[in-house]
Amino acid sequence: MRKEPTVICPFCMEHQPLTKTLTAQSNQNVIFTCSRCETSIRNIETSKG
């Protein structure tokens, strides 16, 4: 059984599953959204973007 990677919110320190916090954009950047504190960080560059 594989364990899903987690992401830690830099504001509230909540651990959340990767698939529920990161959203891919068409320009190959990602959006982080915390479901606990509702903080959103946009246009995070990836290694391809």
Short mmCIF file of N, CA and C in Angstrom, two decimals:
data_model
loop_
_atom_site.label_atom_id
_atom_site.label_comp_id
_atom_site.label_asym_id
_atom_site.label_seq_id
_atom_site.Cartn_x
_atom_site.Cartn_y
_atom_site.Cartn_z
N MET A 1 0.83 -1.18 0.00
CA MET A 1 0.00 0.00 0.00
C MET A 1 0.87 1.25 0.00
N ARG A 2 0.65 2.14 -0.98
CA ARG A 2 1.43 3.36 -1.08
C ARG A 2 0.84 4.46 -0.22
N LYS A 3 1.70 5.21 0.41
CA LYS A 3 1.26 6.33 1.22
C LYS A 3 1.38 7.61 0.38
N GLU A 4 0.34 8.41 0.39
CA GLU A 4 0.33 9.64 -0.40
C GLU A 4 1.24 10.69 0.26
N PRO A 5 2.04 11.42 -0.55
CA PRO A 5 2.89 12.48 0.01
C PRO A 5 2.04 13.59 0.64
N THR A 6 2.59 14.22 1.68
CA THR A 6 1.87 15.30 2.34
C THR A 6 2.59 16.63 2.12
N VAL A 7 1.82 17.70 2.24
CA VAL A 7 2.32 19.06 2.10
C VAL A 7 2.04 19.77 3.42
N ILE A 8 2.98 20.58 3.90
CA ILE A 8 2.79 21.33 5.14
C ILE A 8 2.52 22.79 4.78
N CYS A 9 1.41 23.31 5.28
CA CYS A 9 1.07 24.72 5.03
C CYS A 9 2.09 25.60 5.75
N PRO A 10 2.70 26.58 5.06
CA PRO A 10 3.70 27.43 5.71
C PRO A 10 3.10 28.42 6.71
N PHE A 11 1.78 28.54 6.75
CA PHE A 11 1.13 29.50 7.64
C PHE A 11 0.57 28.85 8.90
N CYS A 12 -0.19 27.76 8.76
CA CYS A 12 -0.81 27.12 9.94
C CYS A 12 -0.14 25.80 10.31
N MET A 13 0.83 25.33 9.51
CA MET A 13 1.59 24.10 9.74
C MET A 13 0.75 22.83 9.68
N GLU A 14 -0.40 22.87 9.06
CA GLU A 14 -1.27 21.71 8.88
C GLU A 14 -0.68 20.78 7.82
N HIS A 15 -0.67 19.49 8.08
CA HIS A 15 -0.24 18.48 7.12
C HIS A 15 -1.46 18.05 6.31
N GLN A 16 -1.35 18.11 4.97
CA GLN A 16 -2.46 17.75 4.11
C GLN A 16 -1.94 16.95 2.92
N PRO A 17 -2.80 16.08 2.33
CA PRO A 17 -2.39 15.30 1.17
C PRO A 17 -2.04 16.19 -0.02
N LEU A 18 -1.05 15.80 -0.75
CA LEU A 18 -0.59 16.54 -1.92
C LEU A 18 -1.71 16.80 -2.92
N THR A 19 -2.53 15.80 -3.19
CA THR A 19 -3.58 15.93 -4.21
C THR A 19 -4.69 16.89 -3.80
N LYS A 20 -4.81 17.20 -2.51
CA LYS A 20 -5.86 18.11 -2.05
C LYS A 20 -5.38 19.54 -1.88
N THR A 21 -4.07 19.78 -2.00
CA THR A 21 -3.54 21.12 -1.76
C THR A 21 -2.95 21.79 -3.00
N LEU A 22 -2.47 21.00 -3.96
CA LEU A 22 -1.82 21.59 -5.14
C LEU A 22 -2.67 21.39 -6.39
N THR A 23 -2.78 22.46 -7.18
CA THR A 23 -3.53 22.42 -8.43
C THR A 23 -2.60 22.88 -9.54
N ALA A 24 -2.50 22.09 -10.61
CA ALA A 24 -1.64 22.44 -11.74
C ALA A 24 -2.32 23.47 -12.63
N GLN A 25 -1.53 24.43 -13.13
CA GLN A 25 -2.02 25.43 -14.07
C GLN A 25 -1.51 25.07 -15.47
N SER A 26 -2.12 25.65 -16.48
CA SER A 26 -1.72 25.34 -17.85
C SER A 26 -0.33 25.88 -18.19
N ASN A 27 0.16 26.86 -17.45
CA ASN A 27 1.49 27.42 -17.72
C ASN A 27 2.58 26.68 -16.93
N GLN A 28 2.27 25.50 -16.41
CA GLN A 28 3.18 24.61 -15.68
C GLN A 28 3.59 25.15 -14.32
N ASN A 29 2.86 26.11 -13.79
CA ASN A 29 3.01 26.53 -12.41
C ASN A 29 1.92 25.84 -11.61
N VAL A 30 1.99 25.94 -10.28
CA VAL A 30 0.97 25.32 -9.44
C VAL A 30 0.38 26.34 -8.46
N ILE A 31 -0.81 26.02 -7.94
CA ILE A 31 -1.47 26.82 -6.93
C ILE A 31 -1.57 25.98 -5.67
N PHE A 32 -1.14 26.52 -4.54
CA PHE A 32 -1.28 25.86 -3.25
C PHE A 32 -2.48 26.47 -2.54
N THR A 33 -3.38 25.62 -2.01
CA THR A 33 -4.53 26.10 -1.25
C THR A 33 -4.67 25.24 0.01
N CYS A 34 -4.66 25.88 1.17
CA CYS A 34 -4.82 25.17 2.44
C CYS A 34 -6.30 25.11 2.79
N SER A 35 -6.80 23.92 3.05
CA SER A 35 -8.22 23.78 3.40
C SER A 35 -8.51 24.18 4.84
N ARG A 36 -7.48 24.24 5.66
CA ARG A 36 -7.70 24.62 7.07
C ARG A 36 -7.75 26.13 7.25
N CYS A 37 -6.71 26.85 6.82
CA CYS A 37 -6.67 28.30 7.02
C CYS A 37 -7.08 29.08 5.77
N GLU A 38 -7.35 28.36 4.67
CA GLU A 38 -7.81 28.93 3.41
C GLU A 38 -6.83 29.89 2.75
N THR A 39 -5.55 29.73 3.06
CA THR A 39 -4.50 30.51 2.42
C THR A 39 -4.26 29.96 1.03
N SER A 40 -4.00 30.84 0.08
CA SER A 40 -3.74 30.43 -1.29
C SER A 40 -2.48 31.12 -1.79
N ILE A 41 -1.58 30.34 -2.38
CA ILE A 41 -0.36 30.87 -2.99
C ILE A 41 -0.41 30.49 -4.46
N ARG A 42 -0.33 31.48 -5.33
CA ARG A 42 -0.46 31.25 -6.78
C ARG A 42 0.89 31.35 -7.48
N ASN A 43 0.94 30.78 -8.67
CA ASN A 43 2.08 30.88 -9.57
C ASN A 43 3.39 30.40 -8.97
N ILE A 44 3.33 29.26 -8.29
CA ILE A 44 4.56 28.64 -7.77
C ILE A 44 5.25 27.95 -8.95
N GLU A 45 6.47 28.37 -9.23
CA GLU A 45 7.19 27.80 -10.37
C GLU A 45 7.64 26.38 -10.07
N THR A 46 7.54 25.53 -11.07
CA THR A 46 8.03 24.16 -10.97
C THR A 46 9.33 24.04 -11.75
N SER A 47 9.94 22.88 -11.74
CA SER A 47 11.20 22.70 -12.47
C SER A 47 10.98 22.79 -13.98
N LYS A 48 9.75 22.57 -14.44
CA LYS A 48 9.46 22.70 -15.87
C LYS A 48 8.98 24.11 -16.22
N GLY A 49 8.56 24.90 -15.23
CA GLY A 49 7.99 26.23 -15.52
C GLY A 49 8.88 27.27 -15.17
#
